[in-house]
Coordinates of C-alpha atoms in Angstrom, one line a residue:
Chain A
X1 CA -13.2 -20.8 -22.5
X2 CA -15.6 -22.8 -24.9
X3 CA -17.4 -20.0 -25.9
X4 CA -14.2 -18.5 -27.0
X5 CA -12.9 -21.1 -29.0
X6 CA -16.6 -22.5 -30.5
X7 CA -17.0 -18.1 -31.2
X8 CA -13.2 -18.5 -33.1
X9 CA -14.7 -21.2 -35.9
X10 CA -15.5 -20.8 -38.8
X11 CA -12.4 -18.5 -40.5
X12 CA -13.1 -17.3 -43.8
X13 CA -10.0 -15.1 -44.3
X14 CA -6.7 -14.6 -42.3
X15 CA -8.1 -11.3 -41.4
X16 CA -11.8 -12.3 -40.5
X17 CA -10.5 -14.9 -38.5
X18 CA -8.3 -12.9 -36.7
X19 CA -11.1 -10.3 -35.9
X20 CA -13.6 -13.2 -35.3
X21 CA -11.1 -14.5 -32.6
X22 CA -10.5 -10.9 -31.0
X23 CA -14.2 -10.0 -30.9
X24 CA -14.8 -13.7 -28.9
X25 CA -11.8 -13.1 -26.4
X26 CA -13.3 -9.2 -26.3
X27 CA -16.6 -10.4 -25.1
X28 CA -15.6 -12.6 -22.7
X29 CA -13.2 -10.3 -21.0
X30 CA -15.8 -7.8 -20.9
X31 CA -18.3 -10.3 -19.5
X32 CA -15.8 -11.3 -16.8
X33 CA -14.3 -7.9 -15.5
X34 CA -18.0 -6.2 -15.7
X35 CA -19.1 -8.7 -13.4
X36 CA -16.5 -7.8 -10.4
X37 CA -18.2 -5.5 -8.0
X38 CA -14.9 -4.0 -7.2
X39 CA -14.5 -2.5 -10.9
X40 CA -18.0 -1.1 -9.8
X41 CA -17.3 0.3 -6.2
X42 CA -13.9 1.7 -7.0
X43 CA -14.7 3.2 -10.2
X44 CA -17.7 4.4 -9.0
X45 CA -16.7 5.7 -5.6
X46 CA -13.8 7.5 -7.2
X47 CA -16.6 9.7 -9.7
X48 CA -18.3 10.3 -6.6
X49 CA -15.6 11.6 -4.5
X50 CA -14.9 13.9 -6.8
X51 CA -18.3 15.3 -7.4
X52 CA -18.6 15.6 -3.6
X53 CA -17.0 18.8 -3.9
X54 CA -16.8 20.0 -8.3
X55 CA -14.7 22.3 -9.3
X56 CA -14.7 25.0 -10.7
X57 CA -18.1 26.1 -9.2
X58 CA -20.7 26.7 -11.4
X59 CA -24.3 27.3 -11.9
X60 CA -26.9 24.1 -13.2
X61 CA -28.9 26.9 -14.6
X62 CA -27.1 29.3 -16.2
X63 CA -23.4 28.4 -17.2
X64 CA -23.0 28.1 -20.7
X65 CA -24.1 24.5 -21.6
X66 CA -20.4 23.2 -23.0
X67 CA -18.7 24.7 -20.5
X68 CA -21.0 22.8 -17.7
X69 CA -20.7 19.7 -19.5
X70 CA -16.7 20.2 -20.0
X71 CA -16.3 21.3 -16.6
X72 CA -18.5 18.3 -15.4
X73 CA -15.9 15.9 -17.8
X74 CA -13.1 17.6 -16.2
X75 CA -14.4 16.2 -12.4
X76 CA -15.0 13.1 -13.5
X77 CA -11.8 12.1 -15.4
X78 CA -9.6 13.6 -12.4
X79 CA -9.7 10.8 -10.2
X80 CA -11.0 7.7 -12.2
X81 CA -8.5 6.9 -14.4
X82 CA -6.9 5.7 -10.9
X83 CA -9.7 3.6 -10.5
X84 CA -9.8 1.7 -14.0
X85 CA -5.8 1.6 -14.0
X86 CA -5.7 -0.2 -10.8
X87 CA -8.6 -2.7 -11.5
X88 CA -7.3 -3.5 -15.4
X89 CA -3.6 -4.1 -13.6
X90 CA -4.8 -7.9 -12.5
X91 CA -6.1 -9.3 -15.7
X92 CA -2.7 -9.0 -17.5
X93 CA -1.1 -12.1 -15.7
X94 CA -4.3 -13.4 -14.7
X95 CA -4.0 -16.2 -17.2
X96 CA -0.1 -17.0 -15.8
X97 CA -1.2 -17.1 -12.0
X98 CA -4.2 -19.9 -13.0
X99 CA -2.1 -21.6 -14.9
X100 CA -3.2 -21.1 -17.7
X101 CA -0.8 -19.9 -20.3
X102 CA 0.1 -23.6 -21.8
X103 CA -3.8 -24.3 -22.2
X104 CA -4.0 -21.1 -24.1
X105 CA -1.3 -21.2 -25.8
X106 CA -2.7 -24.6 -27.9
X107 CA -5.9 -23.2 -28.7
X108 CA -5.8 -21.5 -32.2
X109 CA -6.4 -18.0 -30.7
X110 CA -3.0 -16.6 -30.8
X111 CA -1.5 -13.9 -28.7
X112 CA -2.5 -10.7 -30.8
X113 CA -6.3 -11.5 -30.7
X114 CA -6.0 -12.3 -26.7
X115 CA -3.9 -9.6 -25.8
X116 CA -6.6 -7.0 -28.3
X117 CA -9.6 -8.3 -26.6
X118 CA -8.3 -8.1 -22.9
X119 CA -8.0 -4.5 -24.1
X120 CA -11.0 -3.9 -26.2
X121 CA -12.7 -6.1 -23.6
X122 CA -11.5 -5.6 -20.3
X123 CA -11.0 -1.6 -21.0
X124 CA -14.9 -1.6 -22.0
X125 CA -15.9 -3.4 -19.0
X126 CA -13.6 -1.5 -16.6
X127 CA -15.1 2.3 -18.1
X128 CA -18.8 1.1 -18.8
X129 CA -19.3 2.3 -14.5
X130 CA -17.6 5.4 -16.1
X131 CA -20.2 5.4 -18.8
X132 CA -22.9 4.8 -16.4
X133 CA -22.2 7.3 -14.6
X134 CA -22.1 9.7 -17.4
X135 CA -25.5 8.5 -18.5
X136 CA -27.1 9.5 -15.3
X137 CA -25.5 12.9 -15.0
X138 CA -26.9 13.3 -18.9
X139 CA -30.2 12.6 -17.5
X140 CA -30.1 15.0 -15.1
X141 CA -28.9 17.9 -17.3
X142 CA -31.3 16.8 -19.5
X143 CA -34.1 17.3 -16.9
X144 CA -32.6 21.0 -16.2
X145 CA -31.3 22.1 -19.7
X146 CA -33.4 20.2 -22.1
X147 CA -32.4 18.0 -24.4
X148 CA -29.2 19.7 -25.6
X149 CA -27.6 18.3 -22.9
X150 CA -27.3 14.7 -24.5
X151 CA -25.1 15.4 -28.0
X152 CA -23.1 17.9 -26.2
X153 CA -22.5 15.3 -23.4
X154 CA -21.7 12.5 -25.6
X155 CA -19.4 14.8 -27.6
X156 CA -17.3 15.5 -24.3
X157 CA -17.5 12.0 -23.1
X158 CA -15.9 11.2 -26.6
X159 CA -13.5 14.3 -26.7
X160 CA -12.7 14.6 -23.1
X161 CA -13.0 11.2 -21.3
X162 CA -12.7 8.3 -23.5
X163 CA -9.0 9.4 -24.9
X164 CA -7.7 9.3 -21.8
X165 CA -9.3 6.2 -20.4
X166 CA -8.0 4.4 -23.6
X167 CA -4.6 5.8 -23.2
X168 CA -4.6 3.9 -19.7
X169 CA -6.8 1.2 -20.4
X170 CA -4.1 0.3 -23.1
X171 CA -1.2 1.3 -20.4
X172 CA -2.7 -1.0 -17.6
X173 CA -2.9 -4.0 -20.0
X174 CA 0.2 -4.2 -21.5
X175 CA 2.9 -2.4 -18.7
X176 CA 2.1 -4.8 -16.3
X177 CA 3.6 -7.6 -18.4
X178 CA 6.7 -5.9 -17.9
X179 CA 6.4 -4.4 -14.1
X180 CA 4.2 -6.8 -12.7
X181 CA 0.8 -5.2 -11.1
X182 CA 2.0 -3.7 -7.6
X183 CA 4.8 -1.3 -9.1
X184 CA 2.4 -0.5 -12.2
X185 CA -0.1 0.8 -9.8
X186 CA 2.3 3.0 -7.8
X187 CA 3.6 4.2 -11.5
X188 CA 0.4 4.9 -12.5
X189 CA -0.7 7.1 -9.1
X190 CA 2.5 8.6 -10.0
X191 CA 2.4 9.8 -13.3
X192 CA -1.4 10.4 -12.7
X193 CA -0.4 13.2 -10.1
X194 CA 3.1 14.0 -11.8
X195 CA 1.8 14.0 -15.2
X196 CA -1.7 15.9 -15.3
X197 CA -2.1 18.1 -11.6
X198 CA 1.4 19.3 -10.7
X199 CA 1.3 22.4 -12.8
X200 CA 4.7 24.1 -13.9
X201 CA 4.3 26.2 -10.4
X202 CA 6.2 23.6 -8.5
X203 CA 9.4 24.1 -10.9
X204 CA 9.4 20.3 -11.9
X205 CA 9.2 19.3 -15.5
X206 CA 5.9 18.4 -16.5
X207 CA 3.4 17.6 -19.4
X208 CA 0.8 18.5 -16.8
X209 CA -0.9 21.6 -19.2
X210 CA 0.8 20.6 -22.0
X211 CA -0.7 18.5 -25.0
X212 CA 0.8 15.7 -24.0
X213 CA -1.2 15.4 -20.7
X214 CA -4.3 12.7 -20.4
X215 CA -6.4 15.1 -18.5
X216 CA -8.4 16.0 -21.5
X217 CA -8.1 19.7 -20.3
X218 CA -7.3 20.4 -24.2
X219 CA -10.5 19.4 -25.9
X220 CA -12.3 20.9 -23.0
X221 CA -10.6 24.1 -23.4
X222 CA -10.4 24.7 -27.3
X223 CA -13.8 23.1 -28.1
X224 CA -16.2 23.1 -25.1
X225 CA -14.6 26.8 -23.3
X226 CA -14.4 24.4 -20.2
X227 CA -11.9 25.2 -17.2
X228 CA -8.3 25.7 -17.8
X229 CA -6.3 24.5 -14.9
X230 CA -2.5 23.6 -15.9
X231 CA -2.5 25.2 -19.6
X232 CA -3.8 28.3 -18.1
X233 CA -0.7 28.5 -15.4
X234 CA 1.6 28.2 -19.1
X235 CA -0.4 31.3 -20.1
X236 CA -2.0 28.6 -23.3
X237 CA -5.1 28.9 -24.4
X238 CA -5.5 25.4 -26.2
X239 CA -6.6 25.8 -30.1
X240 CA -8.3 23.1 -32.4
X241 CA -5.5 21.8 -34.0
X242 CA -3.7 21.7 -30.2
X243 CA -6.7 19.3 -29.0
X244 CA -6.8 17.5 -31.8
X245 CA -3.2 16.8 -31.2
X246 CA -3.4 16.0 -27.8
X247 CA -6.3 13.2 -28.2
X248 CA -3.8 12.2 -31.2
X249 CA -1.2 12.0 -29.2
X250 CA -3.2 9.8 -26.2
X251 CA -4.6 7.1 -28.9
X252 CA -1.4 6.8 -31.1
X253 CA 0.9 6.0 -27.6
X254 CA -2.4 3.5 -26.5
X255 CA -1.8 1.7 -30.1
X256 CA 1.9 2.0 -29.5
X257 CA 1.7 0.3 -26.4
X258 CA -0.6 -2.1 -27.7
X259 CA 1.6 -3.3 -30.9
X260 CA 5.1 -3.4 -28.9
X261 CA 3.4 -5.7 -26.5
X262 CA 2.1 -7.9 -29.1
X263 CA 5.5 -8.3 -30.6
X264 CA 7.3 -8.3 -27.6
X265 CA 5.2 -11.2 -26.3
X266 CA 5.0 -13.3 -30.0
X267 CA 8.6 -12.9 -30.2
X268 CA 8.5 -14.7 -26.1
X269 CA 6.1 -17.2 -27.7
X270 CA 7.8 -21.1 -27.5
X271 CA 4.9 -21.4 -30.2
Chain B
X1 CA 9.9 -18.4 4.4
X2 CA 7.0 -15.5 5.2
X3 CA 9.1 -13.1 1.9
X4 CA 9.3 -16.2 -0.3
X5 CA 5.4 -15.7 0.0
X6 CA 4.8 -12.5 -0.7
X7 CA 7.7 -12.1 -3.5
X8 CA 10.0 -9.4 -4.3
X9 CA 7.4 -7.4 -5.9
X10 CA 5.8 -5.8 -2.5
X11 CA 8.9 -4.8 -0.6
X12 CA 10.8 -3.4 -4.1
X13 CA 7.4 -1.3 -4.8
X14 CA 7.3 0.2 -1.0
X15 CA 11.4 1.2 -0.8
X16 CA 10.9 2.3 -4.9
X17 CA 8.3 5.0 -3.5
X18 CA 10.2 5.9 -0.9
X19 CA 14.0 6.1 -2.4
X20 CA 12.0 7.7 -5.7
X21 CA 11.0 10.5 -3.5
X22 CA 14.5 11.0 -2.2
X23 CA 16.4 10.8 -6.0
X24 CA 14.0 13.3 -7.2
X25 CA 14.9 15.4 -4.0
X26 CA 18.5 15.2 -4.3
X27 CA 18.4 16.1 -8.3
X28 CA 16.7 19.5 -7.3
X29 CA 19.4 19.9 -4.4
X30 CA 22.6 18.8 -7.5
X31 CA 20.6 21.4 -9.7
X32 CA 20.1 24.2 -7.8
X33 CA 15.7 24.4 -7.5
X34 CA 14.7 27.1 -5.3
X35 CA 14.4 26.6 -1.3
X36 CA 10.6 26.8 -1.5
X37 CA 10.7 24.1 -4.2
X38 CA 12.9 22.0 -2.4
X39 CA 10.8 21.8 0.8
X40 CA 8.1 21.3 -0.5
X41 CA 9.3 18.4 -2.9
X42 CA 11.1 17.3 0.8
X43 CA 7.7 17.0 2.6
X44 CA 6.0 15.6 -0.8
X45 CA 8.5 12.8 -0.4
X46 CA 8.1 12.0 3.1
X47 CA 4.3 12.8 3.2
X48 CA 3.2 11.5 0.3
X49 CA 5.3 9.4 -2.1
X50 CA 7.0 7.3 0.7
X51 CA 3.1 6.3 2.7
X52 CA 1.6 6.0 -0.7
X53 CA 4.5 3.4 -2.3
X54 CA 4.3 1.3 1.3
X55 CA 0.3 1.3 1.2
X56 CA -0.1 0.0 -2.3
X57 CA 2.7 -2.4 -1.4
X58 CA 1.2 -3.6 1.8
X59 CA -2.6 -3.8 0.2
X60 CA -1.2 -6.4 -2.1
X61 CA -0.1 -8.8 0.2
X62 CA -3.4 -9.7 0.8
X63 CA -5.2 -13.1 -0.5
X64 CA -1.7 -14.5 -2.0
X65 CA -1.8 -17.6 -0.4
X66 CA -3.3 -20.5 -3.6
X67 CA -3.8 -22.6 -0.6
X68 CA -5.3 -20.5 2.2
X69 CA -7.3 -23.1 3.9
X70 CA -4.1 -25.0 5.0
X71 CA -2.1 -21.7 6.1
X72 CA -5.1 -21.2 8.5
X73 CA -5.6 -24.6 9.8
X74 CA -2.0 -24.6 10.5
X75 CA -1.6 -21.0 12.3
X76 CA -3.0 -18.1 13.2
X77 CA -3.6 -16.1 9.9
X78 CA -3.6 -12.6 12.0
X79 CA -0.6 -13.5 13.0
X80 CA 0.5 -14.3 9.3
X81 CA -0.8 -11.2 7.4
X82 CA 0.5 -8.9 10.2
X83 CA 3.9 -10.4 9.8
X84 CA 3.7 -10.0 5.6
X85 CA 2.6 -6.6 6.4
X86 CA 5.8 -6.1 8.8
X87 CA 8.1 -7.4 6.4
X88 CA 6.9 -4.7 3.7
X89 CA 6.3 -1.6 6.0
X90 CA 9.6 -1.6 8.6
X91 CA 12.2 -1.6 5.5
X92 CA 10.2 1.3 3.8
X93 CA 10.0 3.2 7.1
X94 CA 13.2 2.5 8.3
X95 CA 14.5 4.3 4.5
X96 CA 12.1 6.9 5.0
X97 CA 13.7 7.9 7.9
X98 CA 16.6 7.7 6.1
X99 CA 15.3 10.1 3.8
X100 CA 13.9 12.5 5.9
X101 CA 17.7 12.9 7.9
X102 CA 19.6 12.9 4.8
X103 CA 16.5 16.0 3.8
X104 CA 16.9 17.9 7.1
X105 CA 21.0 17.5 6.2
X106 CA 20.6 19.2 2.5
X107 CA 18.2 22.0 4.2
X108 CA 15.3 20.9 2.1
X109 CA 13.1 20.2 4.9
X110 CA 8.8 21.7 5.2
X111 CA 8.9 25.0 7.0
X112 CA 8.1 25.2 10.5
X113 CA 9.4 21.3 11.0
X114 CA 11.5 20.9 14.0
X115 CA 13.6 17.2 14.3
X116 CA 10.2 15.8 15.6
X117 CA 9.5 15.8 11.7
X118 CA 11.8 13.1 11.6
X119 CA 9.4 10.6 12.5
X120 CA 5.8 12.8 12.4
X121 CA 5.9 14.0 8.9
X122 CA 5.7 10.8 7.4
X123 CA 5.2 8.1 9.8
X124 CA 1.2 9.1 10.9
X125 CA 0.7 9.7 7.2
X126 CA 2.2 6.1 6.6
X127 CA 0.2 4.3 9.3
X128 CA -3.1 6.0 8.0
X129 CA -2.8 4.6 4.8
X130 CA -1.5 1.3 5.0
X131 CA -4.0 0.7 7.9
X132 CA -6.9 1.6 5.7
X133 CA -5.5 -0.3 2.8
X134 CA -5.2 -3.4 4.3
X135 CA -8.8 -3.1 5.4
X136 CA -10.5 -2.0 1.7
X137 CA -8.3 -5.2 0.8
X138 CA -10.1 -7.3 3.2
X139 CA -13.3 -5.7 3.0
X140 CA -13.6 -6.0 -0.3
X141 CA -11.0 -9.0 -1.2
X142 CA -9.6 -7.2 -3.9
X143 CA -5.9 -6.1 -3.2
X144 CA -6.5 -4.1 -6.7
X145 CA -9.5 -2.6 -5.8
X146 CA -8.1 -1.3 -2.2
X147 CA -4.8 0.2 -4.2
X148 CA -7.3 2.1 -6.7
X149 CA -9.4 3.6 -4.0
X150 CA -5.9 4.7 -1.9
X151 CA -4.9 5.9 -5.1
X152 CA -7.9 8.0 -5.5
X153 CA -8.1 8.8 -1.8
X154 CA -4.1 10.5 -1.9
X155 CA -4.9 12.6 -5.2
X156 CA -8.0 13.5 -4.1
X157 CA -6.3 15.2 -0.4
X158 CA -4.1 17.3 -2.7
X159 CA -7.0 18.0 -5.4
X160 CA -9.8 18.8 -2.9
X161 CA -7.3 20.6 -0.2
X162 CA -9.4 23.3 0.1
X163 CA -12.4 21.9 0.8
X164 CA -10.3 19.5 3.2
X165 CA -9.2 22.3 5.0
X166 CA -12.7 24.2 5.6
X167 CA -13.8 21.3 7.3
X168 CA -12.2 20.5 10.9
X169 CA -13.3 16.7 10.9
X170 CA -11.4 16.3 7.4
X171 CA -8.7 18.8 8.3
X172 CA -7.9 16.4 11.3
X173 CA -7.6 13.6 8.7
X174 CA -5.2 15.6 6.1
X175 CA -2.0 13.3 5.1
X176 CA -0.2 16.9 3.8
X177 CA -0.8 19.1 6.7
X178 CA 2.1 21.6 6.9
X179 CA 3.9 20.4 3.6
X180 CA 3.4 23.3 1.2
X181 CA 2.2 26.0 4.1
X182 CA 3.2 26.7 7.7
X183 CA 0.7 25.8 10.1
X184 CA 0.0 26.6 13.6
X185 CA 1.5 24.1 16.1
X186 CA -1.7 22.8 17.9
X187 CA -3.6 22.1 14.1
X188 CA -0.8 20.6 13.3
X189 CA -0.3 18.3 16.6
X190 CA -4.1 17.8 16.5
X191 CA -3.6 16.5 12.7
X192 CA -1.0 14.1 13.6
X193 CA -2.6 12.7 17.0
X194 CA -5.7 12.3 15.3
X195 CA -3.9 10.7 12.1
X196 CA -2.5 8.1 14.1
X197 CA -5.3 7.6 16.4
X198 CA -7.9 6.6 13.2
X199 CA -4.7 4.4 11.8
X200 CA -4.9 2.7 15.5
X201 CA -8.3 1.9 15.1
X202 CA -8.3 0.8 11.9
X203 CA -5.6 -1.5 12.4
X204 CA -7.3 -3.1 15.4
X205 CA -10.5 -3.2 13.0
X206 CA -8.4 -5.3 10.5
X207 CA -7.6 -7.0 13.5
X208 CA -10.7 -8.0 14.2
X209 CA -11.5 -8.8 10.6
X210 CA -8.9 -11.0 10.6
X211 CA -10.5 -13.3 13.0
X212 CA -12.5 -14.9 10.6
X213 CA -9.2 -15.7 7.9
X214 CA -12.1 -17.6 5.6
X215 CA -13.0 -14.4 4.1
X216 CA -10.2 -14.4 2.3
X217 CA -10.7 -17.6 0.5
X218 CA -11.4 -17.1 -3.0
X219 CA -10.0 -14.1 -3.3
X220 CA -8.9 -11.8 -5.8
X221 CA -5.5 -11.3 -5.5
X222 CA -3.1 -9.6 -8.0

């Protein structure tokens, strides 16, 4: 708590103050939710369940390198979105259940920096295991493909993972204000399942192999050739332009989310 | 007094799942889906949504007392949790079989089921699930953490079914058995004995655990 507020001083302009104050509260968020060994074990354990048993199968050696690296994406961002979702649920009222809204509320950091870093913060923390993760599975590649492996890999971990993990980072930190943390979770496993696995197949409306899914099985398809799971059962073959609008779409509703909460709650203020 | 505790939230969450399931069942009856659709959305209800939404709910319960030290030196905390739990699992089971009559009753029901599906489609499922969430809540004093992982863990049946089902330890241990696909009737009793047999023991593990309340202190609750 000191560190934020000594971090917030000097302001030099409105808008370097209000960064100023988000980068503190950003920093300590991600010092305190990188630090809980259940972000670790449950992100963590989720990636490996996954990669237990990968899918599609594929060859180390000898499938193309984007595809491996796409189809490698596409294992790891099929269960741990769950994982982050879950974890990020608690910080929202965190401050309300210790009390400490009043305290907050009478230090200059206003709501929009808090609620920004507990995003920027908290969402960093909660996908660096993600991150880590990725980095080791890099290094291998690397140590079987050659160095090739590494911009390719951080181009699908920017085009494949990280739009979906912001689009639920930013969910999971700002729903919850309205649902509370138990039936966000359940909403989330949900629309998870709902929204990104059951294919058009089962007859129910879907985004799952649409655009609009968070699956990234869009940028995988149109610019890495990876799997097509859902947009191949609606006979699509994703283009640029389609996975370009689909991490669009994922980043514009995360900084939709993000704004209407920030209004909603300064309109709530007393202050 | 014990549901002042644990708030609305929990029991809500757990009969939400559940009564979800059984809207989304009843829309596809009022417009028309296909049989095959409709059972399968039936068992997905009963199977999955319904132990899922009750899990979740019953994993939260955990470390919600502010003052834990003076709940335990006043009772016995086993006794305490297991009656939170109680208070969020009968209701959702009790609507769950609900559900599963009112399916039977609109003919959307998983082939093969005879009225022992009633109670064994969902209820082994259910006691798998919240048994093991309540213990990854304890075990790791995170009701968040244990929801993520259950989370996780009920995608991942239906993502990495066919793995599941090559393997007869793992098939054994499969919450969907027989909701999509007929299956023959001694997998499927062996499934649901051995379902409720590892809920059993997990429940007498928490159990156990639950002997030494003090772990909870300082927990993380949501």
């Amino acid at each position: 708590m000191t560190a934020v507020l000594e971090r917030t001083a000097p302001p030099a302009t409105a808008q370097g103050d209000w960064w100023a104050k988000t980068v503190a509260a950003a920093r300590y968020e991600y010092l305190m939710q990188v630090r809980r060994p259940a972000v670790w074990v449950v992100v963590l354990a989720l990636i490996g369940l996954r990669c237990t048993s990968p899918y599609p199968d594929f060859d180390d050696s000898t499938t193309a390198l984007p595809k491996l690296v796409a189809d490698w994406a596409g294992n790891f961002i099929m269960l741990c979105p769950i994982g982050v979702g879950a974890v990020l649920a608690d910080r929202v009222r965190r401050e309300a259940r210790l009390g400490l809204n009043d305290l907050l509320t009478s230090t200059p950091t206003g709501i929009g920096p808090r609620l920004w870093g507990k995003a920027i913060g908290a969402g960093a923390a909660t996908t660096t295991p993600v991150a880590v993760a990725w980095v080791v599975l890099l290094g291998y590649l690397t140590a079987r493909r050659g160095a090739g492996a590494i911009p390719v890999g951080l181009a699908a971990f920017a085009a494949i993972l990280l739009p979906g993990l912001v689009f639920v980072v930013a969910c999971s930190v700002t729903v919850p204000y309205l649902t509370g943390p138990v039936p966000y979770r359940i909403g989330l496993f949900g629309y998870w399942f709902w929204g990104n696995m059951l294919g058009p197949r089962f007859g129910i409306l879907t985004p799952a192999g649409t655009p609009f899914e968070a699956n990234g099985e869009y940028p995988a398809g149109a610019w890495f050739h990876g799997m097509l799971f859902d947009a191949r059962q609606r006979g699509i073959v994703p283009t640029g332009v389609e996975a370009v609008l689909s991490v669009a779409f994922l980043l514009l509703m995360a900084l939709a989310a993000l704004v209407i909460t920030q209004l909603v709650l300064t309109r709530r203020s007393p202050s | 007094m014990e549901l002042r505790v644990i708030g609305i939230a929990p029991p809500v969450t757990a009969l939400a799942a559940t009564l979800g399931g059984a809207i989304l069942v009843i829309a596809m009856h009022a417009t028309g889906a296909g049989a095959e659709h409709l059972d399968i959305a039936a068992g997905a209800a009963l199977a999955g949504f319904a132990p899922l939404g009750t899990a979740v709910a019953a994993s939260s319960i955990v470390g919600r007392d502010s003052g834990a030290e003076l709940v335990m030196t006043s009772t016995v905390y086993r006794r305490v949790l297991f009656l939170r739990v109680g208070l969020v699992v009968v209701p959702a089971a009790l609507v769950t079989l609900v559900d599963a009559v009112v399916f039977r009753a609109l003919n959307a029901w998983p082939v093969g089921q005879g009225t022992d599906g009633y109670v064994l489609v969902w209820a082994p499922p259910m006691l798998w699930l919240v048994a093991l969430a309540m213990l990854l809540a304890i075990g790791l004093r995170s009701p968040g953490a244990a929801s993520g992982l259950i989370g996780g863990i009920w995608v991942a049946q239906e993502l990495m079914r066919q793995d599941i089902m090559k393997n007869t330890v793992l098939r054994a241990q499969y919450l969907f058995m027989g909701i999509d696909t007929k299956v023959p009737a001694h997998e499927w009793t062996v499934n649901r004995i051995a379902l409720s047999a590892v809920g059993v023991a997990v429940v007498v593990a928490v159990g156990l655990l639950l002997g030494r309340p003090e772990r909870f202190v300082g927990s993380d609750a949501a």
